[in-house]
C-alpha atoms as one frame of an Amber mdcrd trajectory, in Angstrom:
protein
  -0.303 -26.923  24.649   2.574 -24.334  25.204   3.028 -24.732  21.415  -0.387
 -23.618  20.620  -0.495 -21.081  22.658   2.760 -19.811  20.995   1.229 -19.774
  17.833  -2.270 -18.389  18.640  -1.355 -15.973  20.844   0.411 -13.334  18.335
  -2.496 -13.940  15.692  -5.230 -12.845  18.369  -3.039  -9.995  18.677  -2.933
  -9.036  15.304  -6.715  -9.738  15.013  -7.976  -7.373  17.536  -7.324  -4.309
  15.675  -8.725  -6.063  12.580 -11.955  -6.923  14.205 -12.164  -3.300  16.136
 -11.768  -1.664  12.318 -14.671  -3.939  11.333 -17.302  -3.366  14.171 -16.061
   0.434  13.602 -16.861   0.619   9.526 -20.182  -1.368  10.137 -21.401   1.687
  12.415 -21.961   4.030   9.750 -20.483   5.744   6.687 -17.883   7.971   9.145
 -16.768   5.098  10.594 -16.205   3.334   7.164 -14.216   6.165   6.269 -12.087
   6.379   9.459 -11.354   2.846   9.112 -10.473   3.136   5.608  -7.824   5.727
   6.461  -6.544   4.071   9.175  -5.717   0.500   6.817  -4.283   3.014   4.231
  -2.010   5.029   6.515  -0.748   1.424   8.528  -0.277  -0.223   4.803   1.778
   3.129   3.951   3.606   2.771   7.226   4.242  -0.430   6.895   5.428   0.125
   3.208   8.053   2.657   4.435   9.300   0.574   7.114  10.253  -1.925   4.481
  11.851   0.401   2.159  14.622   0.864   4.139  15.487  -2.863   3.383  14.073
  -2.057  -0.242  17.085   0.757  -0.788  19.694  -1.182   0.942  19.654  -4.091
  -1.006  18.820  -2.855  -4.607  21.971  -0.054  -3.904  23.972  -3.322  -3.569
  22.513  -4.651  -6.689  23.526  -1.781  -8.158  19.937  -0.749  -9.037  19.491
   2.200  -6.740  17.924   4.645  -8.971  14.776   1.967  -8.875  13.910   2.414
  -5.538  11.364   4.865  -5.784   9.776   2.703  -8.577   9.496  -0.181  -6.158
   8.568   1.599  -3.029   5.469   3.040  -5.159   4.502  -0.475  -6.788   4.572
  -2.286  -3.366   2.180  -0.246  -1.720  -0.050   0.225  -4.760  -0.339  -3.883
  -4.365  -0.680  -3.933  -0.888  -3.414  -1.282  -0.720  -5.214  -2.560  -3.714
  -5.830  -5.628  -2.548  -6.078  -4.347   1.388  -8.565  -1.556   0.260  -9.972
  -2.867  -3.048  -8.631   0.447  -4.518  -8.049   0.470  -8.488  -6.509   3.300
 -10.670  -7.667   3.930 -13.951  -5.201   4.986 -16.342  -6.832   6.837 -18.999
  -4.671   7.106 -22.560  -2.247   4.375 -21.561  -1.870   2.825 -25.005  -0.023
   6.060 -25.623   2.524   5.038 -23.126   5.408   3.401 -24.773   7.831   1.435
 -22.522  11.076   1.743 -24.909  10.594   5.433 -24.625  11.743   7.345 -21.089
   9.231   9.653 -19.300   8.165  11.986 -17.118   5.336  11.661 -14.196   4.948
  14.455 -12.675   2.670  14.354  -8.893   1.404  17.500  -7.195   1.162  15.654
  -3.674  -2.185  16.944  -3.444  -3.954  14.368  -2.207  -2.191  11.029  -0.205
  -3.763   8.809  -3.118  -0.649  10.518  -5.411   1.518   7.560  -4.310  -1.144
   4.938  -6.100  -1.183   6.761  -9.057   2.723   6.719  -9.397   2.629   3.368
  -8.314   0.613   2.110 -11.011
């Protein structure tokens, strides 16, 4: 029984500010939009968190110019599928991989990072 509880306990946990998020985006459009924000700025926390471990081991790899690169596509996944968020890339058969280039981001908005992730 111990074992269960082990087990369970963490996920019920974890679940409660899931289901809070829920009940609070089912209240109205504000509250959709509040809860939106808060999965997007956790996912982006939790993103950074892990890019710590991100730059330490590609810098071993010898890759460490990629980091950015792979900081950007993780949390384009994770919020993509978290927030069903897509980014439309308009002209991209004029984007040739063989070739280097620039991509350039204002930091307008906080919805920069998905664009430079995709």
């Amino acid at each position: 029984m111990a074992f269960l509880v082990s087990i369970f306990k963490p996920l019920v946990y974890i679940s409660l500010p899931v289901i809070l998020l829920q009940s609070i985006a089912a209240t109205s459009k504000t509250g959709k939009y509040y809860a939106r924000q808060t999965l997007y700025v956790g996912t982006m926390v939790t993103v950074a968190a892990c890019s710590i471990v991100f730059a330490a081991g590609l810098t071993i790899v010898g890759r460490k110019f990629d980091v950015n690169y792979v900081v950007a596509k993780t949390f384009y996944l994770l919020a993509r599928n978290v927030l069903d968020l897509r980014v439309e890339v308009e002209g991209q058969e004029h984007l040739d991989n063989a070739r280097p280039g620039v991509l350039m981001a204002n930091h307008q908005s906080m919805l920069d990072i998905l664009v430079v992730g995709r």
